[in-house]
CSV table of C-alpha atoms in Angstrom, one decimal:
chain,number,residue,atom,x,y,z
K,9,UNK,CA,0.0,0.0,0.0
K,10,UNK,CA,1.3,3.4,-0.8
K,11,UNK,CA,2.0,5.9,2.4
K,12,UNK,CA,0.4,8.3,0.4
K,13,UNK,CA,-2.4,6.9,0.7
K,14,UNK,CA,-2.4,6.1,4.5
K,15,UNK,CA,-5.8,7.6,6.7
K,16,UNK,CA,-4.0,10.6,8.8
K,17,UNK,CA,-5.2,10.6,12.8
K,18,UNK,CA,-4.3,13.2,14.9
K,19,UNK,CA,-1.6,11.8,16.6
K,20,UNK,CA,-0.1,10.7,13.1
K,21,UNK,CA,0.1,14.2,12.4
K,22,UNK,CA,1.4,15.9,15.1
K,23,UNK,CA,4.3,13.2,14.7
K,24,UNK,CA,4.3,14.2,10.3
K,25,UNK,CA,5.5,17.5,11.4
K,26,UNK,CA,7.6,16.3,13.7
K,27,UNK,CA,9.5,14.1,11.2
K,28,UNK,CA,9.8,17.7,9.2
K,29,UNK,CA,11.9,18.8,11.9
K,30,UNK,CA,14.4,16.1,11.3
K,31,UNK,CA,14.6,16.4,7.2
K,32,UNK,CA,11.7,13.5,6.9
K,33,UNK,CA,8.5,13.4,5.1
K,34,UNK,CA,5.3,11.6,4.7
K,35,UNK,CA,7.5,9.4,2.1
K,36,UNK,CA,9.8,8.5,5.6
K,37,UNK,CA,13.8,9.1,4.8
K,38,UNK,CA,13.0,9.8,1.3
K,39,UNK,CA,12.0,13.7,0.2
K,40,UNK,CA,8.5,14.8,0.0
K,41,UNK,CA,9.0,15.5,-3.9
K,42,UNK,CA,10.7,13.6,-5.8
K,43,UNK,CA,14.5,14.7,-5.9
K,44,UNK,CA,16.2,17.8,-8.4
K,45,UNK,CA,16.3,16.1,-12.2
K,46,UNK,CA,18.9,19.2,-12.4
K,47,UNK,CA,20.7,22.5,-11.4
K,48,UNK,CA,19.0,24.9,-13.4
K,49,UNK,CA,21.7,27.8,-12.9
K,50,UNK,CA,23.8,27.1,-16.1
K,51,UNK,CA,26.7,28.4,-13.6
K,52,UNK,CA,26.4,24.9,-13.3
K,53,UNK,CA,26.1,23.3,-16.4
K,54,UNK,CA,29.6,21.7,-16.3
K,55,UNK,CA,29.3,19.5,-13.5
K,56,UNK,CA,25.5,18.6,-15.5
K,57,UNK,CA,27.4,17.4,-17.9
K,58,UNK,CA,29.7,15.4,-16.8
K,59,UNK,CA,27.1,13.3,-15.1
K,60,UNK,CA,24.9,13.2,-18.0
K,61,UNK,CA,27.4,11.7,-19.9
K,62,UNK,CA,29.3,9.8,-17.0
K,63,UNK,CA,28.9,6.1,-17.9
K,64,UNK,CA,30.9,7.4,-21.6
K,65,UNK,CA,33.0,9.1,-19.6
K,66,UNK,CA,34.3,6.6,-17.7
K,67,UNK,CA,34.8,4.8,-21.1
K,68,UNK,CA,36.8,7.0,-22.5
K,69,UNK,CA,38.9,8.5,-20.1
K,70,UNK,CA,36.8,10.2,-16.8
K,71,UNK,CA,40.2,11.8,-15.3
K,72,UNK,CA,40.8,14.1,-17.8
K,73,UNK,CA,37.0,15.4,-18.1
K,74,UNK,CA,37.2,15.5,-14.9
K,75,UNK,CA,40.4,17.1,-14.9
K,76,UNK,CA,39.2,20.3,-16.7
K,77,UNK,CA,36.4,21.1,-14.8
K,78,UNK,CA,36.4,25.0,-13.7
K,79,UNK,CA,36.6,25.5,-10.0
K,80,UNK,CA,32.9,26.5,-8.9
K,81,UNK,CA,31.4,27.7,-6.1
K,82,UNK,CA,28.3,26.5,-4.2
K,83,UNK,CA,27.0,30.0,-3.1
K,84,UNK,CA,24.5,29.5,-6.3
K,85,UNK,CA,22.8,26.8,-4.7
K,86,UNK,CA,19.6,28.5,-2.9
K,87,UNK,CA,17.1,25.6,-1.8
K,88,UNK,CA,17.7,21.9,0.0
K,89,UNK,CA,16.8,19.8,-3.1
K,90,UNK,CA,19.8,21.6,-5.0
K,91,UNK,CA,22.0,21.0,-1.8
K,92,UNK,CA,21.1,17.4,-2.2
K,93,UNK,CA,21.5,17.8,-6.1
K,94,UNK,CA,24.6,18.4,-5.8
K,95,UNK,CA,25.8,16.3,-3.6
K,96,UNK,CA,24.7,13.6,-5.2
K,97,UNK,CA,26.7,14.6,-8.5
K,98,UNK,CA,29.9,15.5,-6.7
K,99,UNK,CA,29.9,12.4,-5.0
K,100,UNK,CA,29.1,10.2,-8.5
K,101,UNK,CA,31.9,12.2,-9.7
K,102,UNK,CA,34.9,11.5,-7.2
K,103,UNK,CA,33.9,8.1,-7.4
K,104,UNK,CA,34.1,7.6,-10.7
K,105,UNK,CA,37.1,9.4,-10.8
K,106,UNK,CA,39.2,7.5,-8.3
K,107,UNK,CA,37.9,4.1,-9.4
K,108,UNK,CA,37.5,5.1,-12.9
K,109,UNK,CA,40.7,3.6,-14.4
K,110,UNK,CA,43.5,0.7,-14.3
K,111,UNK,CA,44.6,1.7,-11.0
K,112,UNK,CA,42.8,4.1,-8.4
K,113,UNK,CA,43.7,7.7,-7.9
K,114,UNK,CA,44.4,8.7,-4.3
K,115,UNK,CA,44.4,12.2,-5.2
K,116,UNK,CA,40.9,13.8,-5.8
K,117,UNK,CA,41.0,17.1,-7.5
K,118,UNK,CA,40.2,20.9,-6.2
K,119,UNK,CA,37.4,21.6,-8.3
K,120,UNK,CA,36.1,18.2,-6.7
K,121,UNK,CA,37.4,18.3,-3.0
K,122,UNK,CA,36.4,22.4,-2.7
K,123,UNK,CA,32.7,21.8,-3.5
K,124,UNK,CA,32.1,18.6,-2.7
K,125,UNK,CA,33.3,19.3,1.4
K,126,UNK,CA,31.2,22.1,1.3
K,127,UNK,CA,28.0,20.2,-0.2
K,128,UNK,CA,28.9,17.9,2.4
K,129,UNK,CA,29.3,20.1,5.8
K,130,UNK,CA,25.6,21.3,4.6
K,131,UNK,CA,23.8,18.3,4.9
K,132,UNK,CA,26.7,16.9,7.6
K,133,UNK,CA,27.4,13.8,5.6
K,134,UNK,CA,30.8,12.6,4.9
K,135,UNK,CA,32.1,13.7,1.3
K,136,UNK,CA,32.1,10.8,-0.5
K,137,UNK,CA,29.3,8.4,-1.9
K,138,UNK,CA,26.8,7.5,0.5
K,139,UNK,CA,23.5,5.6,0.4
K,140,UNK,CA,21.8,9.4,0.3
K,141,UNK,CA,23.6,10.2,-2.5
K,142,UNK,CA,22.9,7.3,-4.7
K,143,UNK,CA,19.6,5.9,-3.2
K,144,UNK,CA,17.8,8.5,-1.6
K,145,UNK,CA,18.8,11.7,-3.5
K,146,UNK,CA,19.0,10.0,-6.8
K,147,UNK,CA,15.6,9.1,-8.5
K,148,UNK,CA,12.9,10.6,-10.7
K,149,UNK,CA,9.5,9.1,-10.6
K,150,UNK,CA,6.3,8.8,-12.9
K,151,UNK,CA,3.9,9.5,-10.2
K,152,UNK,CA,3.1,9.9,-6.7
K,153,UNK,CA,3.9,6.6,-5.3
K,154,UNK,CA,7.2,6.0,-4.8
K,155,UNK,CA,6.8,2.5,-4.1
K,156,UNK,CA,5.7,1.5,-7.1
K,157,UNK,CA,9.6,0.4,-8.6
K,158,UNK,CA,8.0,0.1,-12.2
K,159,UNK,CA,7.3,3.9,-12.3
K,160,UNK,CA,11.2,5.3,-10.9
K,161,UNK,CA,14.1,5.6,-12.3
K,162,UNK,CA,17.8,7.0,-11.4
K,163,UNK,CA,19.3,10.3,-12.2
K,164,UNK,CA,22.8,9.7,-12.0
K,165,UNK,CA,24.6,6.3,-12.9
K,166,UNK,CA,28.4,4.9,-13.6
K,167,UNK,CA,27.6,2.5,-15.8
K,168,UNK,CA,24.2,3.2,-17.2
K,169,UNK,CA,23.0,-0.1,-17.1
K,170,UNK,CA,20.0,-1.7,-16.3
K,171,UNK,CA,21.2,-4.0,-13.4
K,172,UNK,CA,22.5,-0.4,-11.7
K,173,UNK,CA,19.2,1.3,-11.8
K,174,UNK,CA,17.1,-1.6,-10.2
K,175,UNK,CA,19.7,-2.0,-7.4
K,176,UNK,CA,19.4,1.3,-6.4
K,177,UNK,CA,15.2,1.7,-7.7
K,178,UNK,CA,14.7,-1.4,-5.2
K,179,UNK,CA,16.1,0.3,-1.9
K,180,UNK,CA,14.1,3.1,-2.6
K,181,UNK,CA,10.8,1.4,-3.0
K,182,UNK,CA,11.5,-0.4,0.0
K,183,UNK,CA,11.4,3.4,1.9
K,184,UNK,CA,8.6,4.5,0.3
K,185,UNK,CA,6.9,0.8,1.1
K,186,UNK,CA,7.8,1.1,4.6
K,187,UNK,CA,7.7,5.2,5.1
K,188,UNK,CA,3.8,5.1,6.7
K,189,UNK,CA,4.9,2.8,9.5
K,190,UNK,CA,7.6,5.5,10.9
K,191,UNK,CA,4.9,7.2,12.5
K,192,UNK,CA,2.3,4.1,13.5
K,193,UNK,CA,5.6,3.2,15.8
K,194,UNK,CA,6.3,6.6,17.0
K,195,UNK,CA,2.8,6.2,18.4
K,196,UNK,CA,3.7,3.0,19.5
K,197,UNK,CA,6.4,4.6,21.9
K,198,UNK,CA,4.4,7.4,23.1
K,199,UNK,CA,1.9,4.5,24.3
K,200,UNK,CA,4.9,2.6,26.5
K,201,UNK,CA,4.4,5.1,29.1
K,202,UNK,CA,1.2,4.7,29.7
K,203,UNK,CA,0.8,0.9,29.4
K,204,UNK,CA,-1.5,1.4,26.4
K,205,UNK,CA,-0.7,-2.5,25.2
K,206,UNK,CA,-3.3,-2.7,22.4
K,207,UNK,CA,-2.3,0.5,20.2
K,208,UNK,CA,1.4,-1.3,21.4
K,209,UNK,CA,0.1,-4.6,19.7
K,210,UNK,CA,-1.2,-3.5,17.2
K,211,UNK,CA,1.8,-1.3,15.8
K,212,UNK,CA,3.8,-4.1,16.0
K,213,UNK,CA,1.4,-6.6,13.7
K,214,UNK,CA,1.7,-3.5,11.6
K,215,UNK,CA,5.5,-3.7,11.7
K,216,UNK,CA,5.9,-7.4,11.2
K,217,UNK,CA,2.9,-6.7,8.0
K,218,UNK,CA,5.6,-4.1,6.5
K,219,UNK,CA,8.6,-5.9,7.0
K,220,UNK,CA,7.0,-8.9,5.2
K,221,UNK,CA,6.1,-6.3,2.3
K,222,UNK,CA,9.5,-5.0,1.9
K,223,UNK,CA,10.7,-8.4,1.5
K,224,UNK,CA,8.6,-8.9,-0.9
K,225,UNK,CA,10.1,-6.0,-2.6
K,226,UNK,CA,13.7,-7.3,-2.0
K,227,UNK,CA,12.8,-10.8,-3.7
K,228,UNK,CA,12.6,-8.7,-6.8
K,229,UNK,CA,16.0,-7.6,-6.7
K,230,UNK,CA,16.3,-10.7,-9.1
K,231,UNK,CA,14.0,-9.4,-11.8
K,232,UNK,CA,16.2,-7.2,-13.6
K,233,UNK,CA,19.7,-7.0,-11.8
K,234,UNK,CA,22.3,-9.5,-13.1
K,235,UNK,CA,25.0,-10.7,-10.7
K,236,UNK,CA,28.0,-10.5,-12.9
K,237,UNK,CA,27.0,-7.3,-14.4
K,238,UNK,CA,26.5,-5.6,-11.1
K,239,UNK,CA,29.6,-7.4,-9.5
K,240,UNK,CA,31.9,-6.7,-12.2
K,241,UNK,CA,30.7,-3.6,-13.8
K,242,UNK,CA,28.6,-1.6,-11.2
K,243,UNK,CA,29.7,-2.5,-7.6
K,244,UNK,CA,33.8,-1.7,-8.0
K,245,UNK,CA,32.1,2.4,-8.3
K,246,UNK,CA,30.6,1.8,-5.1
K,247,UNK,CA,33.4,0.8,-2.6
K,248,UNK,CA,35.0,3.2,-0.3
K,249,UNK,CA,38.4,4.6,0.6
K,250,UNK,CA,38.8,2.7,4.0
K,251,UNK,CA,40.6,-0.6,4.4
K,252,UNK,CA,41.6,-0.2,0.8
K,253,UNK,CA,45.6,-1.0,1.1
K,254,UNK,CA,45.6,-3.9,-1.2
K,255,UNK,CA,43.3,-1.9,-3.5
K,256,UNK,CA,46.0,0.2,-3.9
K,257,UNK,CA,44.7,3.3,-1.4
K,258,UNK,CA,47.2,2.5,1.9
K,259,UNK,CA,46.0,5.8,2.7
K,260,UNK,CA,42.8,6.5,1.6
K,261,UNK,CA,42.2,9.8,-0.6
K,262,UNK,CA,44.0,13.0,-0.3
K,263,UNK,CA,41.4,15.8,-0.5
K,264,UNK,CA,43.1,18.2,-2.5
K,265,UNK,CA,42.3,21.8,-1.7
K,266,UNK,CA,44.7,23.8,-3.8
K,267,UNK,CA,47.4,25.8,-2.4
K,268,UNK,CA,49.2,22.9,-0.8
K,269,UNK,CA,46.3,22.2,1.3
K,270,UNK,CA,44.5,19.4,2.0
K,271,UNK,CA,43.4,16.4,4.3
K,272,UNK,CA,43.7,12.5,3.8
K,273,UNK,CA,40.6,10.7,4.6
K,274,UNK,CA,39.7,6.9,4.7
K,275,UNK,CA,36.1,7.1,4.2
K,276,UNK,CA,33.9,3.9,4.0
K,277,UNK,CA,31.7,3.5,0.7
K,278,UNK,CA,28.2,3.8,0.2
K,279,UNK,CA,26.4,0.5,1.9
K,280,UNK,CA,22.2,-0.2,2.4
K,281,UNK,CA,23.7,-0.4,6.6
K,282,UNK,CA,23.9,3.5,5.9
K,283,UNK,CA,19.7,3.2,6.0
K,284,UNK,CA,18.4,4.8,8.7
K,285,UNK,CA,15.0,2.6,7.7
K,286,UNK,CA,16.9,-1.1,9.2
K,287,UNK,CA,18.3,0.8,11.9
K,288,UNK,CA,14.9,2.5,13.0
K,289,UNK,CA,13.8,-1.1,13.2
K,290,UNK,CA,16.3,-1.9,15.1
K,291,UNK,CA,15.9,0.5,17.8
K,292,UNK,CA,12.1,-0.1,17.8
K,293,UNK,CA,12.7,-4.1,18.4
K,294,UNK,CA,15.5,-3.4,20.7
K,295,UNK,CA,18.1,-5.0,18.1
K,296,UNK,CA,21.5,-4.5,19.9
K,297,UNK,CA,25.1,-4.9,17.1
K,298,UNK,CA,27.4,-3.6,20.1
K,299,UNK,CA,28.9,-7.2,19.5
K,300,UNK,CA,30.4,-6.0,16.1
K,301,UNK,CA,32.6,-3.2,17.8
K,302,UNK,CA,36.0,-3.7,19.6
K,303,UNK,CA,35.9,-2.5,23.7
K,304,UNK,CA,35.9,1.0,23.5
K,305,UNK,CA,35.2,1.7,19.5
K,306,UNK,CA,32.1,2.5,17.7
K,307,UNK,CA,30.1,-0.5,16.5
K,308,UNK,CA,29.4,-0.8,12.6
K,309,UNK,CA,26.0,0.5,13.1
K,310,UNK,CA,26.8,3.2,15.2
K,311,UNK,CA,29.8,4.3,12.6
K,312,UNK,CA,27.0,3.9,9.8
K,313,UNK,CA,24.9,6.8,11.6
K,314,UNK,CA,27.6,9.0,10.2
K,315,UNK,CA,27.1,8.1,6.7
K,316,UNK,CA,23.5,9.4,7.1
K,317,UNK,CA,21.7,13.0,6.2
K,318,UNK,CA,22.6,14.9,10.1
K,319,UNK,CA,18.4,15.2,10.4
K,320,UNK,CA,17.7,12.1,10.1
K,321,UNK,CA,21.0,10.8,12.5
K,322,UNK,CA,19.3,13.1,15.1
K,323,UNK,CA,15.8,11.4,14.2
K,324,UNK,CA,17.3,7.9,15.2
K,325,UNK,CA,18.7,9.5,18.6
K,326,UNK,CA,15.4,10.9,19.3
K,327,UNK,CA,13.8,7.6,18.8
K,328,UNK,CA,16.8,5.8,21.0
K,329,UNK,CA,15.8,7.7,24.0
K,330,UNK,CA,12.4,7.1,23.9
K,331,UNK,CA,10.1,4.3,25.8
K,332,UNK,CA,11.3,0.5,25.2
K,333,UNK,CA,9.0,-1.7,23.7
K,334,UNK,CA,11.7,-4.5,23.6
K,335,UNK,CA,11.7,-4.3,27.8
K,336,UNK,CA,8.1,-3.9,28.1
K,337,UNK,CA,7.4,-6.9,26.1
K,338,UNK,CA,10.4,-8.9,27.5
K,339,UNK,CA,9.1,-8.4,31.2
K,340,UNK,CA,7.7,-11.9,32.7
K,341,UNK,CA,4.1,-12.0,31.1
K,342,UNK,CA,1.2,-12.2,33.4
K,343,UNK,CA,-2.0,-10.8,32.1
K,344,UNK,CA,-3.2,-11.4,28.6
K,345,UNK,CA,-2.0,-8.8,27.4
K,346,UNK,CA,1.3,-9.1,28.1
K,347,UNK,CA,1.3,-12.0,26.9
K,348,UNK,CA,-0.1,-11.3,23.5
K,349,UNK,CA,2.5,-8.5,23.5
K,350,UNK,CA,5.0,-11.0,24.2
K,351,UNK,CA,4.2,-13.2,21.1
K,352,UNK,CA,3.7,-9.8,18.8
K,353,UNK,CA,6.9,-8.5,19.6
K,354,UNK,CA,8.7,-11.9,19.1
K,355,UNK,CA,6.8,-12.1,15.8
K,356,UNK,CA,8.3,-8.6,14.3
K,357,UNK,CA,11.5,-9.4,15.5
K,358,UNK,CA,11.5,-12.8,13.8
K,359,UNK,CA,10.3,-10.8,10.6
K,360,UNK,CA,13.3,-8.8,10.8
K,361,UNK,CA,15.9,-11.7,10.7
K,362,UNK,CA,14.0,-13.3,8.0
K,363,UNK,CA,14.8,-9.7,6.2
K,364,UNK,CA,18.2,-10.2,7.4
K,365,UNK,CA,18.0,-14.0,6.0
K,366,UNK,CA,17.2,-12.2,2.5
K,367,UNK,CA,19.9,-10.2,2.4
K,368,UNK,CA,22.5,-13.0,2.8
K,369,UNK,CA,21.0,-14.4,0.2
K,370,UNK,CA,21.3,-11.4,-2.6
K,371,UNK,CA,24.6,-11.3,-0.9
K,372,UNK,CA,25.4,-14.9,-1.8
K,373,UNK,CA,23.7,-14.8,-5.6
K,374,UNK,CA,25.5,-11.1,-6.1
K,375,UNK,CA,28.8,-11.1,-4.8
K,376,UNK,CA,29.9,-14.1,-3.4
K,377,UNK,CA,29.1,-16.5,-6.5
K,378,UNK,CA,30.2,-14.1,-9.2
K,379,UNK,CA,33.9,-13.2,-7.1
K,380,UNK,CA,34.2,-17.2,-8.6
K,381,UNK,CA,33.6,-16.3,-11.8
K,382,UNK,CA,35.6,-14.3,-14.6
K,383,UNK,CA,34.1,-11.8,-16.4
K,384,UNK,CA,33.1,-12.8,-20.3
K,385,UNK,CA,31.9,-9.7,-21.7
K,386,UNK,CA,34.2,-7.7,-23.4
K,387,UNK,CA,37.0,-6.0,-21.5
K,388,UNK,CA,35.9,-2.4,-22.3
K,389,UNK,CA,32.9,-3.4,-20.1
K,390,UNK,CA,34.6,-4.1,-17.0
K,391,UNK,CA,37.8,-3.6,-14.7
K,392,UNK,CA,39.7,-4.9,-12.5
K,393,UNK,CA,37.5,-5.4,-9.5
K,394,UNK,CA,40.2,-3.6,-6.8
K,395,UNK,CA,37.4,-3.9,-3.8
K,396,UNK,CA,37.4,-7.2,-4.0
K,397,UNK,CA,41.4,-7.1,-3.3
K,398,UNK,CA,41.0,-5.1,-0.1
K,399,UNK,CA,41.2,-8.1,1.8
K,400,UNK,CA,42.6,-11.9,1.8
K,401,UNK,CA,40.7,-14.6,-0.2
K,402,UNK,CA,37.9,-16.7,0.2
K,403,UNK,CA,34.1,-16.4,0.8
K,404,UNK,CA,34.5,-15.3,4.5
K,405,UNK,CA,36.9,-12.5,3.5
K,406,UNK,CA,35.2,-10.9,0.9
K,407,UNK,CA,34.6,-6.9,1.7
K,408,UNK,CA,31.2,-5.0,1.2
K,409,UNK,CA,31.5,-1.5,0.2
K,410,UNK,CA,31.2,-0.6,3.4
K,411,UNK,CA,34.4,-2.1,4.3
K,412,UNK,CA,33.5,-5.0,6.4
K,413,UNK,CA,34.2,-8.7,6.1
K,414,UNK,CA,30.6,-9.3,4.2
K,415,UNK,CA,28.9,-12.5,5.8
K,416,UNK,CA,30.6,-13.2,9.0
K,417,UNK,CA,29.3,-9.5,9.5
K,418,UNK,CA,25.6,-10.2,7.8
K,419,UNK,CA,25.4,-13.3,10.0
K,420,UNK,CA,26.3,-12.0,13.0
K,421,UNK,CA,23.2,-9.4,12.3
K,422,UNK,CA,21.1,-12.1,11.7
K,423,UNK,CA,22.0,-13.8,14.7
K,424,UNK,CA,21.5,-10.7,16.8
K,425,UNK,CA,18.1,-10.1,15.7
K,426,UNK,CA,16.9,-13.6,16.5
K,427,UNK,CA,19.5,-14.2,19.5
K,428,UNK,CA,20.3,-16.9,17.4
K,429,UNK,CA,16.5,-18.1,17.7
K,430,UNK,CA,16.6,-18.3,20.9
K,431,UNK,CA,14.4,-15.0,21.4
K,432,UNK,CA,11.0,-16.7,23.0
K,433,UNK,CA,12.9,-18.2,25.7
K,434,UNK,CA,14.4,-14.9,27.3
């Protein structure tokens, strides 16, 4: 069902403006409109360019496009959806121009670097390609509904191919799909408090309904994405600058600022863990990752909330230090109630796993069966795959974008969500 089309209380919107407050909509983490087809200020008409024609681009030589781009300013851009406009092309563009060759380019450009850090410090995300960039930020559609995948497309693409549009069309149908149930469960907290256990209940059958839809969703991921298109030709655009030694990036990126200046950075790539969707789940169903962090670090997850838009990191805070349905519903049943709570809660939570279940799976059919197989389209097609050199060999070893060790990670998330399915028996 699309949230457009979800009945409005009272309560629901009180907690719609609310969501304002924190750069949301009724569409959840995606915009309220869909996103800027294009700068209209033909100031900046060269950087339009260059992502218009980016997948030829990177055919025939990005660097030296990219190379000769005039140094321009960002005091042109007047309204948030040109902000995120241009974000999203900066960031397509210093991807593509330090994986966009034989061997990757540790130095990024000044009339890259100077806009792109100050696109960045505007909508506090790191500068460098992040799920906002390329999922959120980065799709036209046909109508109203953003669920409807059949009706979007993308805006900006490396490769221009059909298996890269449907990755990134599928994660954003999946927010629109599961946007009207941000607010049902905001509800759903304001009613811990006061022991309200039905509107509890009932949020949470709501929850465990979308999860189920969005998988449903996911499944066809298999439709019109082909694994060794997307693991050959689309996914080496999407890795990061962190844990990239054997890549051939020991130390990341040098932001180039002209005059001398300039920072290194070792920035992780764009990942779907940089959703603030799966994580506002995660909160809701008391999910806790702590396990995947070393004493005294950051866990993955709470590194990911970095890599997302500053509102809606704030949004997920907000929710964290609200009332906890996972303790109310994991306190010893007695009444009814409870103990329907008990079984509802274990239900959504089970859901959730079974999301995480799915993931492995795409995992498995897009990245861990093709890193087996050699490429057999023609060489101008493809290039050396350098994330998958970023660490040793073997399915266990293989890195996401995101720079972690992809299933031992996914598993352990799994495992986490279900407590290894051993949930009902806490």
């Amino acid at each position: 069902m699309s949230p457009h089309a979800v009945h409005v209380s009272f309560g629901l919107v009180r907690n719609l403006e609310q969501l304002c407050k924190f750069s949301m909509s009724k569409n959840g983490f995606l915009p309220a409109d869909a996103p800027l087809e294009i700068l209209h200020d033909s100031y900046y008409r060269p950087w339009e360019t260059i992502v218009y024609n980016l997948p030829a681009l990177i055919d025939n030589g990005i660097r030296e496009s990219i190379s000769q781009l005039p140094l321009l300013g960002t005091d042109r851009l007047l309204s948030e959806a040109e902000w995120r406009r241009a974000y999203v092309i900066l960031a397509f563009i210093s991807n593509a121009y330090v994986w966009g060759g034989d061997e990757p380019e540790e130095v990024l450009p000044p009339q890259v670097t100077i806009p792109l850090l100050s696109v960045a410090a505007h909508l506090e995300l790191p500068p460098i390609l992040t799920y906002a960039a390329a999922n959120l930020w980065n799709f036209s559609s046909i109508g109203n509904d953003f669920s409807s995948v059949d009706g979007l497309r993308t805006l900006v693409s490396f490769t221009g191919t059909e298996t890269e549009s449907w990755f990134i069309l599928i994660s954003v149908a999946i927010e629109a799909q599961a946007a009207g149930i941000i607010t049902t469960l905001m509800e759903a907290l304001e009613c811990v408090k006061v022991r309200n256990y039905n509107v509890i209940i009932d949020s949470l059958e709501k929850l465990k309904g979308c999860i189920q839809a969005i998988c449903v969703l996911l499944d066809r991921m298999y439709e019109k994405c082909d694994p060794m298109v997307f693991y050959h030709r689309v996914r080496p655009f999407l890795a990061g600058f962190k844990g990239m030694a054997c890549a051939g990036l020991p130390r990341g990126v040098f932001y180039d600022e002209g005059g001398g200046n300039g920072n290194w950075h070792q920035f992780r790539g764009g990942s779907n863990g940089q959703s603030s969707l799966i994580q506002f789940f995660d909160i809701i169903l008391g999910v806790d990752h702590n396990g995947h962090g070393s004493a005294g670090t950051k866990s993955y997850h709470e590194e990911m909330m970095e890599y997302m838009p500053g509102g809606h990191r704030r949004f997920l805070i907000h929710v964290s230090r609200q009332g906890s349905i996972y303790e109310l519903a994991m306190k010893t049943p007695i009444t009814p109630e409870q103990q329907r709570l008990r079984k509802t809660f274990i239900a959504a939570r089970e859901a959730l796993g079974k999301f995480r279940g799915k993931h492995i799976q795409i995992v498995t059919r897009y990245i861990i069966l093709p890193s087996k197989q050699p490429w057999k389209g023609a060489r101008s097609e493809t290039r050396q795959n350098l994330v998958s050199q970023s660490t040793g060999s073997g399915d266990e070893q293989l890195t996401g974008t995101g720079g972690t060790t992809l299933l031992p990670f996914l598993k352990q998330a799994r495992y986490e969500t279900t407590l290894g399915g051993n949930l009902g028996q806490q």
